[in-house]
Short mmCIF file of C-alpha atoms and ligand atoms in Angstrom, two decimals:
data_model
loop_
_atom_site.label_atom_id
_atom_site.label_comp_id
_atom_site.label_asym_id
_atom_site.label_seq_id
_atom_site.Cartn_x
_atom_site.Cartn_y
_atom_site.Cartn_z
CA MET A 77 16.52 -13.55 22.75
CA LYS A 78 13.23 -11.79 23.40
CA ILE A 79 13.35 -8.05 22.81
CA LEU A 80 10.82 -5.51 24.00
CA VAL A 81 10.34 -2.58 21.62
CA ILE A 82 8.98 0.63 23.12
CA ASN A 83 7.59 3.78 21.55
CA SER A 84 6.81 6.20 24.32
CA GLY A 85 4.66 9.29 23.81
CA SER A 86 3.57 11.97 26.24
CA SER A 87 0.45 10.03 27.32
CA SER A 88 0.93 6.74 25.52
CA LEU A 89 3.20 3.71 25.44
CA LYS A 90 3.26 1.38 22.44
CA TYR A 91 4.98 -1.96 22.95
CA GLN A 92 5.87 -5.05 21.00
CA LEU A 93 7.66 -8.16 22.20
CA ILE A 94 9.67 -9.91 19.49
CA ASP A 95 11.29 -13.33 19.68
CA MET A 96 14.48 -12.76 17.72
CA ASP A 97 15.06 -16.50 17.22
CA ASN A 98 12.52 -16.32 14.40
CA GLU A 99 11.61 -12.59 14.44
CA SER A 100 8.03 -13.42 15.44
CA VAL A 101 5.83 -10.98 17.37
CA LEU A 102 4.78 -12.58 20.68
CA CYS A 103 2.51 -9.75 21.75
CA LYS A 104 1.91 -6.08 21.21
CA GLY A 105 -0.16 -3.38 22.77
CA LEU A 106 -0.86 0.21 23.59
CA CYS A 107 -1.22 1.99 26.94
CA GLU A 108 -3.30 5.12 26.41
CA ARG A 109 -4.19 8.22 28.43
CA ILE A 110 -1.29 7.77 30.85
CA GLY A 111 -1.59 10.41 33.58
CA LEU A 112 -5.17 11.19 32.52
CA VAL A 113 -8.60 9.95 33.52
CA GLY A 114 -9.80 6.86 31.70
CA SER A 115 -6.44 5.24 30.97
CA SER A 116 -6.42 1.81 29.39
CA VAL A 117 -4.20 -0.90 27.91
CA THR A 118 -5.00 -2.79 24.74
CA HIS A 119 -3.02 -6.04 24.68
CA LYS A 120 -2.84 -8.44 21.72
CA ALA A 121 -1.46 -11.96 22.00
CA HIS A 122 -2.30 -15.48 20.72
CA GLY A 123 -4.51 -13.90 18.02
CA LYS A 124 -6.78 -12.29 20.64
CA GLU A 125 -7.19 -8.79 22.04
CA TRP A 126 -7.91 -7.51 25.55
CA LYS A 127 -8.76 -3.95 26.55
CA VAL A 128 -8.20 -3.29 30.24
CA GLN A 129 -9.19 -0.08 32.04
CA ASN A 130 -6.48 0.74 34.50
CA THR A 131 -5.22 3.72 36.45
CA MET A 132 -1.80 4.64 35.15
CA PRO A 133 -0.63 7.94 36.66
CA THR A 134 2.88 7.56 35.20
CA HIS A 135 4.81 5.71 32.50
CA ALA A 136 6.33 3.44 35.18
CA GLU A 137 2.83 2.22 36.10
CA ALA A 138 2.10 1.68 32.42
CA PHE A 139 5.23 -0.51 32.18
CA SER A 140 4.11 -2.49 35.25
CA LYS A 141 0.64 -3.04 33.83
CA MET A 142 2.09 -4.09 30.48
CA LEU A 143 4.37 -6.55 32.26
CA ASP A 144 1.40 -7.95 34.20
CA LEU A 145 -0.45 -8.62 30.96
CA MET A 146 2.64 -10.27 29.44
CA THR A 147 3.22 -12.58 32.38
CA THR A 148 -0.23 -13.42 33.79
CA GLY A 149 -3.68 -14.35 32.53
CA ASP A 150 -4.78 -15.48 29.07
CA GLY A 151 -2.59 -12.94 27.24
CA ALA A 152 0.62 -14.12 28.94
CA VAL A 153 3.58 -14.84 26.69
CA LEU A 154 6.38 -14.94 29.29
CA GLN A 155 7.11 -16.72 32.58
CA ASN A 156 8.51 -13.55 34.14
CA LYS A 157 10.25 -10.34 33.25
CA ALA A 158 13.68 -11.99 33.34
CA ASP A 159 12.76 -13.57 29.98
CA ILE A 160 13.17 -10.15 28.35
CA GLY A 161 16.76 -9.93 27.17
CA ALA A 162 16.86 -6.30 26.07
CA ILE A 163 14.72 -3.25 25.39
CA GLY A 164 14.83 -1.09 22.25
CA HIS A 165 13.39 2.42 22.37
CA ARG A 166 12.30 4.57 19.49
CA VAL A 167 13.77 8.05 19.95
CA VAL A 168 12.73 10.75 17.50
CA HIS A 169 15.62 13.21 17.55
CA GLY A 170 19.27 12.25 17.72
CA GLY A 171 20.48 15.57 16.29
CA GLU A 172 24.03 15.39 14.97
CA LYS A 173 25.11 13.38 18.01
CA PHE A 174 23.78 10.00 16.90
CA ALA A 175 24.39 8.59 13.43
CA ALA A 176 23.44 5.08 14.55
CA SER A 177 21.63 3.26 17.34
CA VAL A 178 23.38 3.18 20.74
CA ILE A 179 23.32 1.33 24.04
CA ILE A 180 21.69 3.63 26.58
CA ASN A 181 23.73 4.93 29.52
CA ASP A 182 23.53 8.10 31.61
CA GLU A 183 25.51 10.06 29.04
CA VAL A 184 23.13 9.01 26.23
CA ILE A 185 20.07 9.97 28.29
CA LYS A 186 21.61 13.36 29.03
CA THR A 187 22.31 13.97 25.33
CA ILE A 188 18.75 12.98 24.32
CA GLU A 189 17.47 15.44 26.93
CA GLU A 190 19.76 18.16 25.60
CA LEU A 191 18.31 17.60 22.13
CA SER A 192 14.75 18.22 23.41
CA PRO A 193 14.52 21.78 22.02
CA LEU A 194 14.66 20.17 18.54
CA ALA A 195 11.78 17.77 19.35
CA PRO A 196 9.94 19.15 22.38
CA LEU A 197 6.91 16.87 21.93
CA HIS A 198 8.89 13.67 21.45
CA ASN A 199 12.28 13.50 23.17
CA PRO A 200 11.07 14.30 26.73
CA PRO A 201 8.42 11.51 26.86
CA GLN A 202 10.92 9.13 25.30
CA VAL A 203 13.41 9.85 28.07
CA GLN A 204 10.57 9.27 30.50
CA GLY A 205 9.97 5.89 28.83
CA ILE A 206 13.65 4.97 29.16
CA ARG A 207 13.82 5.96 32.84
CA SER A 208 10.58 4.13 33.62
CA ALA A 209 11.86 0.99 31.91
CA GLN A 210 15.04 1.22 33.98
CA LYS A 211 12.91 1.48 37.11
CA VAL A 212 10.67 -1.48 36.27
CA PHE A 213 13.22 -3.81 34.63
CA GLY A 214 16.32 -2.79 36.59
CA MET A 215 19.67 -1.59 35.28
CA ASP A 216 20.81 -5.09 34.27
CA VAL A 217 18.52 -5.28 31.23
CA PRO A 218 20.38 -3.54 28.41
CA GLN A 219 18.46 -0.79 26.63
CA VAL A 220 19.10 0.64 23.19
CA ALA A 221 18.01 3.92 21.58
CA VAL A 222 17.12 3.86 17.88
CA PHE A 223 16.79 7.32 16.36
CA ASP A 224 14.42 8.45 13.60
CA THR A 225 17.06 10.91 12.43
CA ALA A 226 20.12 8.61 12.48
CA PHE A 227 19.76 7.07 9.00
CA HIS A 228 19.82 10.53 7.41
CA GLN A 229 23.07 11.56 9.10
CA THR A 230 24.89 10.42 5.95
CA MET A 231 23.52 13.44 4.03
CA ASP A 232 26.06 15.85 2.59
CA PRO A 233 26.04 19.48 3.83
CA LYS A 234 24.74 20.59 0.44
CA ALA A 235 21.56 18.59 1.23
CA TYR A 236 21.19 19.58 4.87
CA ILE A 237 22.29 23.20 5.23
CA PHE A 238 19.48 25.76 4.91
CA ALA A 239 20.27 29.00 3.09
CA ILE A 240 19.96 31.20 6.17
CA PRO A 241 22.90 32.87 7.99
CA TYR A 242 25.34 30.05 8.72
CA GLU A 243 25.80 31.13 12.33
CA PHE A 244 22.34 29.71 13.13
CA TYR A 245 23.57 26.29 12.09
CA GLU A 246 26.61 26.76 14.32
CA SER A 247 24.80 28.28 17.29
CA HIS A 248 21.42 26.50 17.20
CA SER A 249 22.00 23.43 15.00
CA ILE A 250 19.36 24.61 12.52
CA ARG A 251 19.64 22.24 9.54
CA ARG A 252 17.76 19.44 7.78
CA TYR A 253 17.73 16.28 9.90
CA GLY A 254 14.97 14.19 8.34
CA PHE A 255 12.77 11.66 10.13
CA HIS A 256 11.18 8.20 9.64
CA GLY A 257 14.78 7.00 9.23
CA THR A 258 14.07 3.58 10.72
CA SER A 259 11.26 3.04 8.22
CA HIS A 260 13.25 4.33 5.22
CA ARG A 261 16.16 2.07 6.19
CA TYR A 262 13.92 -0.97 6.65
CA VAL A 263 12.02 -0.66 3.35
CA ALA A 264 15.12 0.30 1.34
CA GLN A 265 17.00 -2.76 2.63
CA ARG A 266 14.00 -5.01 2.19
CA ALA A 267 13.48 -3.74 -1.38
CA ALA A 268 17.05 -4.68 -2.31
CA GLU A 269 16.56 -8.10 -0.71
CA PHE A 270 13.17 -8.56 -2.45
CA LEU A 271 14.71 -7.78 -5.85
CA GLY A 272 17.86 -9.81 -5.18
CA ARG A 273 20.00 -6.69 -5.47
CA ASP A 274 23.10 -5.62 -3.57
CA PHE A 275 21.95 -2.86 -1.17
CA ASN A 276 25.34 -1.22 -1.59
CA ASP A 277 24.82 -0.86 -5.32
CA PHE A 278 21.20 0.24 -5.48
CA LYS A 279 19.40 3.54 -6.18
CA VAL A 280 16.06 3.69 -4.42
CA VAL A 281 13.52 6.37 -3.55
CA THR A 282 11.54 5.44 -0.44
CA CYS A 283 8.10 7.00 0.10
CA HIS A 284 6.83 6.70 3.68
CA LEU A 285 3.27 7.95 3.26
CA GLY A 286 1.27 7.86 6.48
CA ASN A 287 -0.33 10.50 8.62
CA GLY A 288 3.15 11.95 8.65
CA ALA A 289 4.95 11.51 5.35
CA SER A 290 8.47 11.76 4.03
CA MET A 291 10.56 10.54 1.14
CA ALA A 292 14.24 9.71 0.96
CA ALA A 293 16.87 9.16 -1.71
CA VAL A 294 18.88 6.11 -0.67
CA LEU A 295 22.02 5.66 -2.73
CA ASN A 296 24.11 2.53 -2.21
CA GLY A 297 22.67 1.94 1.26
CA LYS A 298 22.96 5.55 2.45
CA SER A 299 20.37 8.29 2.74
CA ILE A 300 21.61 11.21 0.67
CA ASP A 301 18.51 13.40 0.89
CA THR A 302 15.10 13.47 2.50
CA THR A 303 12.04 15.69 2.45
CA MET A 304 11.51 16.48 6.13
CA GLY A 305 13.74 19.14 7.58
CA LEU A 306 14.55 20.57 11.01
CA THR A 307 11.22 19.18 12.22
CA PRO A 308 8.67 16.74 10.76
CA LEU A 309 6.73 19.69 9.29
CA GLY A 310 8.77 19.99 6.10
CA GLY A 311 8.56 18.28 2.72
CA LEU A 312 5.34 16.63 1.54
CA MET A 313 1.91 17.88 2.64
CA MET A 314 0.49 15.52 5.30
CA GLY A 315 -2.71 14.79 7.21
CA THR A 316 -2.62 18.05 9.14
CA ARG A 317 0.84 19.44 8.29
CA SER A 318 1.55 21.90 5.50
CA GLY A 319 4.84 20.48 4.28
CA ASP A 320 7.10 22.85 2.33
CA LEU A 321 5.95 26.43 1.77
CA ASP A 322 7.48 29.57 0.49
CA PRO A 323 8.81 30.66 3.93
CA SER A 324 7.18 34.05 3.58
CA VAL A 325 3.77 32.34 3.61
CA ALA A 326 4.30 31.86 7.35
CA THR A 327 5.33 35.44 8.04
CA TYR A 328 2.56 36.86 5.82
CA LEU A 329 -0.01 34.57 7.45
CA ALA A 330 1.21 35.69 10.86
CA ASP A 331 0.61 39.32 9.89
CA ILE A 332 -2.90 38.50 8.62
CA THR A 333 -4.02 36.27 11.50
CA GLY A 334 -1.99 37.74 14.35
CA GLU A 335 -0.87 34.18 15.14
CA TYR A 336 2.85 34.09 15.88
CA GLY A 337 5.31 31.58 17.28
CA ALA A 338 3.58 28.60 18.87
CA ASN A 339 0.19 29.54 17.42
CA MET A 340 1.56 29.80 13.89
CA SER A 341 3.32 26.48 14.42
CA LYS A 342 -0.03 25.00 15.51
CA LEU A 343 -1.75 26.32 12.39
CA LEU A 344 0.90 24.75 10.14
CA ASN A 345 1.15 21.50 12.12
CA THR A 346 -2.46 20.76 13.02
CA LYS A 347 -4.79 22.73 10.73
CA SER A 348 -3.08 22.43 7.36
CA GLY A 349 -2.30 19.61 4.92
CA PHE A 350 -5.17 17.32 3.84
CA LEU A 351 -7.41 18.80 6.52
CA GLY A 352 -6.66 22.41 5.75
CA VAL A 353 -7.06 22.16 1.99
CA SER A 354 -10.08 19.83 1.94
CA GLY A 355 -11.87 21.31 4.96
CA ILE A 356 -13.11 17.73 5.52
CA SER A 357 -10.59 15.43 7.13
CA SER A 358 -6.93 14.66 7.73
CA ASP A 359 -7.59 11.00 6.92
CA ASN A 360 -6.83 9.85 3.40
CA ARG A 361 -9.71 7.35 3.38
CA ASP A 362 -12.16 10.23 3.95
CA ILE A 363 -10.42 12.26 1.25
CA GLU A 364 -10.63 9.43 -1.28
CA ALA A 365 -14.29 8.77 -0.44
CA ALA A 366 -15.19 12.47 -0.78
CA ALA A 367 -13.26 12.79 -4.06
CA ALA A 368 -15.12 9.76 -5.42
CA GLU A 369 -18.37 11.58 -4.64
CA GLY A 370 -17.22 14.58 -6.62
CA ASN A 371 -15.86 16.83 -3.86
CA GLU A 372 -13.47 19.12 -5.73
CA ARG A 373 -11.30 20.11 -2.80
CA ALA A 374 -10.82 16.49 -1.78
CA GLN A 375 -9.81 15.75 -5.38
CA LEU A 376 -7.43 18.71 -5.20
CA VAL A 377 -5.78 17.24 -2.08
CA HIS A 378 -5.30 13.94 -3.87
CA ASP A 379 -3.88 15.64 -6.97
CA MET A 380 -1.55 17.90 -4.97
CA TYR A 381 -0.26 14.98 -2.92
CA SER A 382 0.40 12.66 -5.88
CA TYR A 383 2.05 15.52 -7.77
CA GLN A 384 4.37 16.34 -4.86
CA ILE A 385 5.43 12.68 -4.59
CA LYS A 386 6.08 12.55 -8.32
CA LYS A 387 8.21 15.72 -8.22
CA TYR A 388 10.38 14.31 -5.45
CA ILE A 389 10.82 11.00 -7.30
CA GLY A 390 12.16 13.03 -10.22
CA ALA A 391 14.34 15.21 -8.03
CA TYR A 392 15.85 12.25 -6.22
CA ALA A 393 16.45 10.32 -9.44
CA ALA A 394 18.44 13.37 -10.57
CA ALA A 395 20.31 13.52 -7.25
CA MET A 396 21.30 9.84 -7.62
CA ASN A 397 22.02 9.97 -11.37
CA GLY A 398 19.46 7.23 -11.95
CA LEU A 399 16.88 5.09 -10.28
CA ASP A 400 16.44 1.34 -9.77
CA CYS A 401 13.40 1.30 -7.56
CA VAL A 402 10.63 3.33 -5.89
CA VAL A 403 9.16 1.90 -2.67
CA PHE A 404 5.81 2.86 -1.18
CA THR A 405 5.07 2.29 2.50
CA GLY A 406 3.05 3.71 5.43
CA GLY A 407 -0.77 3.65 5.69
CA ILE A 408 -1.29 5.48 2.40
CA GLY A 409 1.69 4.03 0.56
CA GLU A 410 0.64 0.49 1.45
CA ASN A 411 -3.11 0.88 0.93
CA SER A 412 -3.88 3.54 -1.64
CA PRO A 413 -3.62 2.29 -5.25
CA SER A 414 -4.82 5.64 -6.59
CA THR A 415 -2.06 7.61 -4.83
CA ARG A 416 0.58 5.18 -6.09
CA SER A 417 -0.83 5.17 -9.59
CA ASP A 418 -1.11 8.96 -9.88
CA ALA A 419 2.35 9.52 -8.37
CA CYS A 420 3.82 7.16 -11.01
CA GLN A 421 1.91 8.49 -14.04
CA GLY A 422 3.75 10.03 -16.97
CA MET A 423 7.19 8.84 -15.96
CA GLU A 424 7.66 6.23 -18.67
CA PHE A 425 10.62 8.24 -19.94
CA PHE A 426 12.23 7.55 -16.55
CA GLY A 427 11.58 3.84 -16.84
CA ILE A 428 8.60 3.83 -14.46
CA GLU A 429 5.67 1.79 -15.81
CA ILE A 430 3.14 0.22 -13.53
CA ASP A 431 0.74 -2.69 -13.82
CA GLU A 432 -2.60 -1.27 -12.67
CA THR A 433 -3.92 -4.71 -11.69
CA LEU A 434 -0.95 -5.58 -9.49
CA ASN A 435 -1.18 -2.06 -8.08
CA LEU A 436 -4.62 -2.87 -6.65
CA LYS A 437 -3.01 -5.00 -3.93
CA ARG A 438 -3.08 -3.46 -0.47
CA GLY A 439 -0.92 -3.95 2.59
CA GLU A 440 1.36 -6.64 1.19
CA GLU A 441 4.74 -6.83 -0.51
CA VAL A 442 4.32 -6.54 -4.25
CA ASP A 443 6.31 -5.48 -7.29
CA PHE A 444 3.64 -3.64 -9.28
CA SER A 445 5.80 -2.59 -12.20
CA THR A 446 5.29 -4.03 -15.69
CA PRO A 447 7.70 -6.87 -16.54
CA ASP A 448 9.83 -4.65 -18.80
CA ALA A 449 9.88 -1.51 -16.64
CA LYS A 450 13.44 -0.37 -16.00
CA VAL A 451 12.52 0.98 -12.57
CA ARG A 452 10.84 -1.44 -10.16
CA THR A 453 7.93 0.02 -8.17
CA LEU A 454 7.25 -1.85 -4.94
CA VAL A 455 4.98 -1.84 -1.93
CA ILE A 456 6.84 -2.92 1.21
CA PRO A 457 4.85 -2.72 4.46
CA THR A 458 7.11 -1.00 6.95
CA ASP A 459 8.22 -2.64 10.18
CA GLU A 460 9.98 -0.11 12.37
CA GLU A 461 9.62 -2.31 15.46
CA LEU A 462 11.49 -5.17 13.81
CA MET A 463 14.25 -2.79 12.74
CA ILE A 464 14.53 -1.46 16.31
CA ALA A 465 14.65 -5.04 17.62
CA ARG A 466 17.35 -5.99 15.08
CA ASP A 467 19.51 -3.00 16.04
CA THR A 468 18.99 -3.81 19.72
CA LEU A 469 20.01 -7.44 19.23
CA GLU A 470 23.09 -6.41 17.27
CA LEU A 471 24.21 -3.97 19.94
CA VAL A 472 23.62 -6.15 22.99
P1 AMP B 577 -0.25 5.67 9.14
O1 AMP B 577 0.07 6.98 9.80
O2 AMP B 577 0.95 5.03 8.51
O3 AMP B 577 -1.02 4.72 10.01
O4 AMP B 577 -1.23 6.00 7.91
C1 AMP B 577 -2.48 6.59 8.12
C2 AMP B 577 -3.03 7.03 6.77
O5 AMP B 577 -3.21 5.90 5.91
C3 AMP B 577 -4.39 7.70 6.90
O6 AMP B 577 -4.45 8.88 6.12
C4 AMP B 577 -5.31 6.65 6.33
O7 AMP B 577 -6.48 7.19 5.75
C5 AMP B 577 -4.45 6.01 5.28
N1 AMP B 577 -5.01 4.71 4.90
C6 AMP B 577 -5.09 3.60 5.68
N2 AMP B 577 -5.78 2.61 5.02
C7 AMP B 577 -6.12 3.12 3.81
C8 AMP B 577 -6.85 2.60 2.70
N3 AMP B 577 -7.34 1.38 2.70
N4 AMP B 577 -7.01 3.39 1.62
C9 AMP B 577 -6.52 4.65 1.60
N5 AMP B 577 -5.83 5.22 2.63
C10 AMP B 577 -5.63 4.45 3.73
#
């Protein structure tokens, strides 16, 4: 069966078509600036890439254009749309309603919409993506929602309740949810497979380090804790996000700057993290380059980041009463030897010992621990699309 995987944003639509007979990617692409001037589709197939300027006032038009590129011209990979057996959608917030992927029906769409206050930037465009796909492909093509939060629904209340008046959990569902669940699940499973271990008897810390970043403690196949919280702002510092703070930093900052509510949220979400501390860039490549040239604040960003990762590895090893494996993934996790090396330094007493030569590999699966290290340290490139396609296949 061929499965179309969709990640729909407010003005973008990312797609990938996967042939589940051999899990190969037939084509992928990105529709950008939907509803804006200058919209375009970048389509990749047969090892080539096309960028087409096209007016796309709505997501439905973006789906139509994508379908055109899949079925006609040099980038075609299908005879017609009937060759697509099912569609899997990434949905960011499933709240407490979804602990696993589900087949989409009216009730599911309504629930995702009701959860929008928890993810106002993500859930509404994802519903738009689902409705547009229904319009373009018809109601006969089954669609599945795969939630970023679902994998972490196995956390215990002691890990997800915040120490604020309990009534806010009851009345407004304020708690830790965690995100990147599809990625954490994929790399944790793949790590067990890679090492020939039983996933249900395996203690692994997964580090998804990209522009957004989170870590998870995965004990015997289940997420028992994760760094992000109610929103993807919590936990590790990120490209532009602060990560965890003493909560009074926000209230004190608000008093100093006069920025409250949405403006304070903007400061913490878009002006903080790597960008805020370095004053240079949110992009780790720029930070590493500046640090190499002696920029002290860029070096500070690198040191803070590696230190935070290290602290969570320790915390999660404690939470799991041991550790078999640490997995690095995401743009930084897959490609930054210095972040991996510094995050793993000084943990020999834990059983973490890395081979600095193997650690130089980028973007490929590798076990970069020394032969005798008790804890295996791995790089596993993430593949959220494949995970979404697998869930979709299983459900349909
Ligand atoms: P992602 O959001 O997963 O695409 O990751 C983006 C982050 O990965 C950015 O901060 C990039 O600078 C970082 N990144 C990508 N390639 C490299 C590289 N070769 N070395 C260091 N960081 C990288």
